[in-house]
């Protein structure tokens, strides 16, 4: 692994994304992602578990969205959730400790950030109580699919969004991404999530039509990602048909 890294490094940053495909020969053992009661990531955590990959969760208490331009994404108030407060009172713990215990019982490695001595101490004292299966499920219902670490800090990178998708120039001077998400014949109820997955993956071109009868779902997916701060409307190229 070290030799591959050095080989990539010697080629310079420009070649890093090309040569990084060599890493696919090495099975990953850990996937570090954002996990909190507002972003439970159940499907991804279960998928990693099925492949023997351990998940490390960051942002368990809701990270301050420092990447948000203009601060337009409200900071989640996870620690003020009444349900979590009731559990904390039941077990004589803090809300933060309840959240850490919830993650640990999901076999998620947690890395709570703190520079305060008392909180550092509190964060490790989470092994003397156990949440019930019903309590675990109840915490999962708090999920909002709210991401506080949006990755907008990388927006100025030449390869953002990843992977880089080239544009093709139209005869009116505008440009369109050369690959997009097709939605024709998608089943009702599938399209919104497909659009959200596509935008998260790096797609900036979505194809739809009135005839497809799914423009509302396409719009819902786009709106969700705009509201999350993942993308702006100006970055998206949406095609329809007359």
mmCIF file of C-alpha atoms in Angstrom:
data_model
loop_
_atom_site.group_PDB
_atom_site.id
_atom_site.type_symbol
_atom_site.label_atom_id
_atom_site.label_comp_id
_atom_site.label_asym_id
_atom_site.label_seq_id
_atom_site.Cartn_x
_atom_site.Cartn_y
_atom_site.Cartn_z
ATOM 1 C CA UNK A 1 0.000 0.000 0.000
ATOM 2 C CA UNK A 2 2.803 2.395 0.896
ATOM 3 C CA UNK A 3 4.605 1.648 -2.353
ATOM 4 C CA UNK A 4 1.460 2.396 -4.361
ATOM 5 C CA UNK A 5 1.010 5.697 -2.515
ATOM 6 C CA UNK A 6 4.597 6.690 -3.218
ATOM 7 C CA UNK A 7 4.209 5.748 -6.857
ATOM 8 C CA UNK A 8 1.139 7.964 -7.093
ATOM 9 C CA UNK A 9 2.892 10.749 -5.203
ATOM 10 C CA UNK A 10 5.896 10.617 -7.530
ATOM 11 C CA UNK A 11 3.613 11.172 -10.515
ATOM 12 C CA UNK A 12 2.282 14.338 -8.939
ATOM 13 C CA UNK A 13 -1.213 15.374 -7.888
ATOM 14 C CA UNK A 14 -2.407 15.602 -11.504
ATOM 15 C CA UNK A 15 -2.060 11.852 -11.921
ATOM 16 C CA UNK A 16 -3.344 10.827 -8.508
ATOM 17 C CA UNK A 17 -6.929 10.190 -9.625
ATOM 18 C CA UNK A 18 -5.758 8.060 -12.558
ATOM 19 C CA UNK A 19 -3.310 5.924 -10.655
ATOM 20 C CA UNK A 20 -5.597 5.594 -7.638
ATOM 21 C CA UNK A 21 -7.427 2.805 -9.488
ATOM 22 C CA UNK A 22 -4.551 0.596 -8.316
ATOM 23 C CA UNK A 23 -6.043 0.817 -4.836
ATOM 24 C CA UNK A 24 -9.048 -1.230 -5.933
ATOM 25 C CA UNK A 25 -6.835 -4.311 -5.736
ATOM 26 C CA UNK A 26 -6.611 -3.802 -1.975
ATOM 27 C CA UNK A 27 -9.880 -4.621 -0.154
ATOM 28 C CA UNK A 28 -10.927 -1.735 2.127
ATOM 29 C CA UNK A 29 -11.309 -2.538 5.812
ATOM 30 C CA UNK A 30 -12.775 0.750 7.109
ATOM 31 C CA UNK A 31 -15.208 3.274 5.621
ATOM 32 C CA UNK A 32 -15.376 6.608 7.473
ATOM 33 C CA UNK A 33 -18.704 8.384 6.947
ATOM 34 C CA UNK A 34 -20.969 10.851 8.687
ATOM 35 C CA UNK A 35 -23.386 9.109 11.080
ATOM 36 C CA UNK A 36 -25.822 10.703 13.505
ATOM 37 C CA UNK A 37 -29.446 10.276 14.593
ATOM 38 C CA UNK A 38 -30.284 12.761 11.800
ATOM 39 C CA UNK A 39 -28.198 10.803 9.264
ATOM 40 C CA UNK A 40 -28.445 7.153 10.285
ATOM 41 C CA UNK A 41 -27.024 5.824 6.991
ATOM 42 C CA UNK A 42 -28.673 2.464 7.696
ATOM 43 C CA UNK A 43 -28.383 1.084 4.164
ATOM 44 C CA UNK A 44 -24.724 2.037 3.780
ATOM 45 C CA UNK A 45 -23.787 0.704 7.217
ATOM 46 C CA UNK A 46 -25.590 -2.582 6.502
ATOM 47 C CA UNK A 47 -23.890 -2.849 3.101
ATOM 48 C CA UNK A 48 -20.442 -2.305 4.630
ATOM 49 C CA UNK A 49 -21.219 -4.898 7.290
ATOM 50 C CA UNK A 50 -22.236 -7.425 4.626
ATOM 51 C CA UNK A 51 -18.815 -6.949 3.010
ATOM 52 C CA UNK A 52 -16.877 -7.171 6.265
ATOM 53 C CA UNK A 53 -16.026 -3.459 6.191
ATOM 54 C CA UNK A 54 -16.050 -1.604 9.527
ATOM 55 C CA UNK A 55 -17.711 1.821 9.588
ATOM 56 C CA UNK A 56 -16.195 4.739 11.480
ATOM 57 C CA UNK A 57 -18.755 7.442 12.151
ATOM 58 C CA UNK A 58 -17.946 11.139 12.486
ATOM 59 C CA UNK A 59 -20.275 14.040 13.258
ATOM 60 C CA UNK A 60 -22.396 11.969 15.660
ATOM 61 C CA UNK A 61 -23.616 15.069 17.486
ATOM 62 C CA UNK A 62 -24.139 17.147 14.346
ATOM 63 C CA UNK A 63 -21.097 18.962 13.006
ATOM 64 C CA UNK A 64 -21.157 22.721 12.532
ATOM 65 C CA UNK A 65 -21.622 23.220 8.781
ATOM 66 C CA UNK A 66 -18.526 25.386 8.253
ATOM 67 C CA UNK A 67 -18.557 24.501 4.550
ATOM 68 C CA UNK A 68 -21.928 26.123 4.042
ATOM 69 C CA UNK A 69 -21.592 29.311 1.935
ATOM 70 C CA UNK A 70 -23.239 32.116 3.846
ATOM 71 C CA UNK A 71 -24.155 29.742 6.679
ATOM 72 C CA UNK A 72 -27.463 28.902 5.027
ATOM 73 C CA UNK A 73 -27.607 25.389 6.459
ATOM 74 C CA UNK A 74 -28.952 25.436 10.000
ATOM 75 C CA UNK A 75 -26.876 23.637 12.585
ATOM 76 C CA UNK A 76 -28.756 20.503 13.657
ATOM 77 C CA UNK A 77 -29.926 20.540 17.283
ATOM 78 C CA UNK A 78 -29.530 16.813 17.840
ATOM 79 C CA UNK A 79 -28.539 17.286 21.456
ATOM 80 C CA UNK A 80 -31.869 19.057 22.079
ATOM 81 C CA UNK A 81 -34.051 16.171 20.864
ATOM 82 C CA UNK A 82 -36.655 15.470 23.555
ATOM 83 C CA UNK A 83 -36.619 11.721 22.938
ATOM 84 C CA UNK A 84 -32.861 11.584 23.453
ATOM 85 C CA UNK A 85 -33.196 13.700 26.579
ATOM 86 C CA UNK A 86 -35.687 11.204 28.031
ATOM 87 C CA UNK A 87 -33.313 8.313 27.352
ATOM 88 C CA UNK A 88 -30.453 10.256 28.922
ATOM 89 C CA UNK A 89 -32.538 10.819 32.040
ATOM 90 C CA UNK A 90 -33.533 7.145 32.177
ATOM 91 C CA UNK A 91 -29.914 5.957 32.119
ATOM 92 C CA UNK A 92 -28.490 8.905 34.080
ATOM 93 C CA UNK A 93 -26.313 9.817 31.122
ATOM 94 C CA UNK A 94 -25.870 12.809 28.837
ATOM 95 C CA UNK A 95 -27.558 12.977 25.447
ATOM 96 C CA UNK A 96 -24.116 12.750 23.852
ATOM 97 C CA UNK A 97 -23.429 9.509 25.720
ATOM 98 C CA UNK A 98 -26.746 8.054 24.548
ATOM 99 C CA UNK A 99 -25.870 8.890 20.931
ATOM 100 C CA UNK A 100 -22.429 7.300 21.249
ATOM 101 C CA UNK A 101 -23.968 4.182 22.785
ATOM 102 C CA UNK A 102 -26.506 3.999 19.936
ATOM 103 C CA UNK A 103 -23.699 4.078 17.380
ATOM 104 C CA UNK A 104 -21.533 1.569 19.233
ATOM 105 C CA UNK A 105 -24.420 -0.904 19.461
ATOM 106 C CA UNK A 106 -24.583 -0.675 15.668
ATOM 107 C CA UNK A 107 -20.921 -1.781 15.604
ATOM 108 C CA UNK A 108 -19.881 1.665 14.416
ATOM 109 C CA UNK A 109 -16.526 3.007 15.579
ATOM 110 C CA UNK A 110 -17.063 6.547 16.908
ATOM 111 C CA UNK A 111 -14.581 9.428 17.040
ATOM 112 C CA UNK A 112 -16.260 12.274 18.972
ATOM 113 C CA UNK A 113 -14.229 15.464 18.785
ATOM 114 C CA UNK A 114 -13.618 17.439 21.973
ATOM 115 C CA UNK A 115 -10.925 19.571 23.615
ATOM 116 C CA UNK A 116 -12.791 19.751 26.935
ATOM 117 C CA UNK A 117 -11.469 17.457 29.666
ATOM 118 C CA UNK A 118 -14.868 16.606 31.177
ATOM 119 C CA UNK A 119 -16.387 15.787 27.788
ATOM 120 C CA UNK A 120 -13.412 13.668 26.782
ATOM 121 C CA UNK A 121 -13.937 11.711 29.997
ATOM 122 C CA UNK A 122 -17.707 11.457 29.506
ATOM 123 C CA UNK A 123 -17.353 10.224 25.940
ATOM 124 C CA UNK A 124 -15.552 7.062 27.020
ATOM 125 C CA UNK A 125 -17.966 6.182 29.829
ATOM 126 C CA UNK A 126 -20.578 4.550 27.621
ATOM 127 C CA UNK A 127 -20.033 0.864 28.367
ATOM 128 C CA UNK A 128 -22.047 0.596 31.591
ATOM 129 C CA UNK A 129 -25.514 0.684 30.023
ATOM 130 C CA UNK A 130 -27.283 -0.851 27.030
ATOM 131 C CA UNK A 131 -30.128 0.550 24.945
ATOM 132 C CA UNK A 132 -32.998 -1.812 24.242
ATOM 133 C CA UNK A 133 -33.800 -2.882 20.690
ATOM 134 C CA UNK A 134 -36.925 -0.711 20.779
ATOM 135 C CA UNK A 135 -34.901 2.288 21.930
ATOM 136 C CA UNK A 136 -32.424 1.708 19.098
ATOM 137 C CA UNK A 137 -35.291 1.656 16.592
ATOM 138 C CA UNK A 138 -36.803 4.800 18.106
ATOM 139 C CA UNK A 139 -33.542 6.690 17.687
ATOM 140 C CA UNK A 140 -33.377 5.519 14.081
ATOM 141 C CA UNK A 141 -36.766 7.157 13.457
ATOM 142 C CA UNK A 142 -35.128 10.548 14.066
ATOM 143 C CA UNK A 143 -33.394 10.193 10.705
ATOM 144 C CA UNK A 144 -33.811 13.226 8.420
ATOM 145 C CA UNK A 145 -31.112 12.342 5.888
ATOM 146 C CA UNK A 146 -29.539 15.626 6.975
ATOM 147 C CA UNK A 147 -25.852 15.901 6.120
ATOM 148 C CA UNK A 148 -23.855 18.591 7.935
ATOM 149 C CA UNK A 149 -20.529 17.862 6.227
ATOM 150 C CA UNK A 150 -21.451 18.592 2.623
ATOM 151 C CA UNK A 151 -18.023 18.485 1.010
ATOM 152 C CA UNK A 152 -18.422 22.014 -0.346
ATOM 153 C CA UNK A 153 -14.885 22.748 0.859
ATOM 154 C CA UNK A 154 -13.747 20.754 -2.203
ATOM 155 C CA UNK A 155 -15.825 22.769 -4.634
ATOM 156 C CA UNK A 156 -12.829 24.736 -5.910
ATOM 157 C CA UNK A 157 -10.905 21.576 -6.783
ATOM 158 C CA UNK A 158 -10.487 21.066 -10.523
ATOM 159 C CA UNK A 159 -11.973 17.565 -10.332
ATOM 160 C CA UNK A 160 -15.071 18.558 -8.311
ATOM 161 C CA UNK A 161 -17.593 16.947 -8.551
ATOM 162 C CA UNK A 162 -15.951 13.553 -8.529
ATOM 163 C CA UNK A 163 -15.578 11.968 -11.017
ATOM 164 C CA UNK A 164 -15.030 14.842 -13.435
ATOM 165 C CA UNK A 165 -17.613 14.702 -16.208
ATOM 166 C CA UNK A 166 -16.740 16.535 -19.443
ATOM 167 C CA UNK A 167 -19.238 18.862 -21.120
ATOM 168 C CA UNK A 168 -20.304 18.994 -24.759
ATOM 169 C CA UNK A 169 -21.017 22.375 -26.363
ATOM 170 C CA UNK A 170 -24.462 23.027 -27.871
ATOM 171 C CA UNK A 171 -25.105 25.205 -30.932
ATOM 172 C CA UNK A 172 -26.452 27.976 -28.699
ATOM 173 C CA UNK A 173 -23.123 28.235 -26.903
ATOM 174 C CA UNK A 174 -24.235 26.514 -23.719
ATOM 175 C CA UNK A 175 -22.635 23.342 -22.404
ATOM 176 C CA UNK A 176 -24.206 20.063 -21.277
ATOM 177 C CA UNK A 177 -22.562 17.233 -19.272
ATOM 178 C CA UNK A 178 -21.866 14.386 -21.671
ATOM 179 C CA UNK A 179 -23.408 11.810 -19.312
ATOM 180 C CA UNK A 180 -26.639 12.194 -17.378
ATOM 181 C CA UNK A 181 -29.223 10.246 -15.415
ATOM 182 C CA UNK A 182 -32.036 8.803 -17.525
ATOM 183 C CA UNK A 183 -35.473 8.490 -15.892
ATOM 184 C CA UNK A 184 -37.588 6.968 -18.711
ATOM 185 C CA UNK A 185 -39.601 3.941 -17.547
ATOM 186 C CA UNK A 186 -38.515 4.364 -13.920
ATOM 187 C CA UNK A 187 -41.224 3.114 -11.588
ATOM 188 C CA UNK A 188 -43.269 5.681 -9.604
ATOM 189 C CA UNK A 189 -41.655 6.242 -6.220
ATOM 190 C CA UNK A 190 -38.159 5.356 -7.433
ATOM 191 C CA UNK A 191 -37.135 8.550 -9.156
ATOM 192 C CA UNK A 192 -36.611 10.958 -6.240
ATOM 193 C CA UNK A 193 -34.048 8.724 -4.557
ATOM 194 C CA UNK A 194 -32.391 7.932 -7.894
ATOM 195 C CA UNK A 195 -31.929 11.655 -8.562
ATOM 196 C CA UNK A 196 -30.508 12.205 -5.078
ATOM 197 C CA UNK A 197 -28.090 9.285 -5.433
ATOM 198 C CA UNK A 198 -27.022 10.572 -8.845
ATOM 199 C CA UNK A 199 -26.311 14.096 -7.601
ATOM 200 C CA UNK A 200 -24.350 12.740 -4.632
ATOM 201 C CA UNK A 201 -22.335 10.599 -7.060
ATOM 202 C CA UNK A 202 -21.443 13.575 -9.251
ATOM 203 C CA UNK A 203 -24.132 13.684 -11.950
ATOM 204 C CA UNK A 204 -25.113 17.210 -12.973
ATOM 205 C CA UNK A 205 -27.337 16.285 -15.926
ATOM 206 C CA UNK A 206 -30.843 14.850 -15.360
ATOM 207 C CA UNK A 207 -33.087 13.823 -18.263
ATOM 208 C CA UNK A 208 -36.879 13.847 -17.919
ATOM 209 C CA UNK A 209 -40.091 14.648 -19.817
ATOM 210 C CA UNK A 210 -43.743 15.384 -19.152
ATOM 211 C CA UNK A 211 -44.566 12.129 -20.913
ATOM 212 C CA UNK A 212 -42.517 10.192 -18.332
ATOM 213 C CA UNK A 213 -44.924 11.419 -15.611
ATOM 214 C CA UNK A 214 -42.096 11.738 -13.097
ATOM 215 C CA UNK A 215 -41.105 15.414 -13.320
ATOM 216 C CA UNK A 216 -42.457 16.055 -9.816
ATOM 217 C CA UNK A 217 -40.225 13.314 -8.392
ATOM 218 C CA UNK A 218 -37.235 14.657 -10.311
ATOM 219 C CA UNK A 219 -37.950 18.082 -8.845
ATOM 220 C CA UNK A 220 -38.224 16.688 -5.322
ATOM 221 C CA UNK A 221 -34.833 15.009 -5.617
ATOM 222 C CA UNK A 222 -33.217 18.159 -6.968
ATOM 223 C CA UNK A 223 -34.822 20.334 -4.294
ATOM 224 C CA UNK A 224 -33.598 18.011 -1.540
ATOM 225 C CA UNK A 225 -29.986 18.261 -2.716
ATOM 226 C CA UNK A 226 -30.193 22.033 -3.147
ATOM 227 C CA UNK A 227 -31.606 22.363 0.377
ATOM 228 C CA UNK A 228 -28.774 20.178 1.717
ATOM 229 C CA UNK A 229 -26.245 22.475 0.075
ATOM 230 C CA UNK A 230 -24.826 19.667 -2.064
ATOM 231 C CA UNK A 231 -25.485 21.496 -5.330
ATOM 232 C CA UNK A 232 -26.954 24.744 -6.659
ATOM 233 C CA UNK A 233 -29.604 24.965 -9.368
ATOM 234 C CA UNK A 234 -27.123 26.736 -11.654
ATOM 235 C CA UNK A 235 -24.848 23.672 -11.603
ATOM 236 C CA UNK A 236 -27.553 21.357 -12.909
ATOM 237 C CA UNK A 237 -28.549 20.752 -16.526
ATOM 238 C CA UNK A 238 -32.131 19.441 -16.729
ATOM 239 C CA UNK A 239 -33.507 18.243 -20.048
ATOM 240 C CA UNK A 240 -37.200 17.875 -20.902
ATOM 241 C CA UNK A 241 -39.093 17.381 -24.167
ATOM 242 C CA UNK A 242 -41.845 19.163 -26.057
#
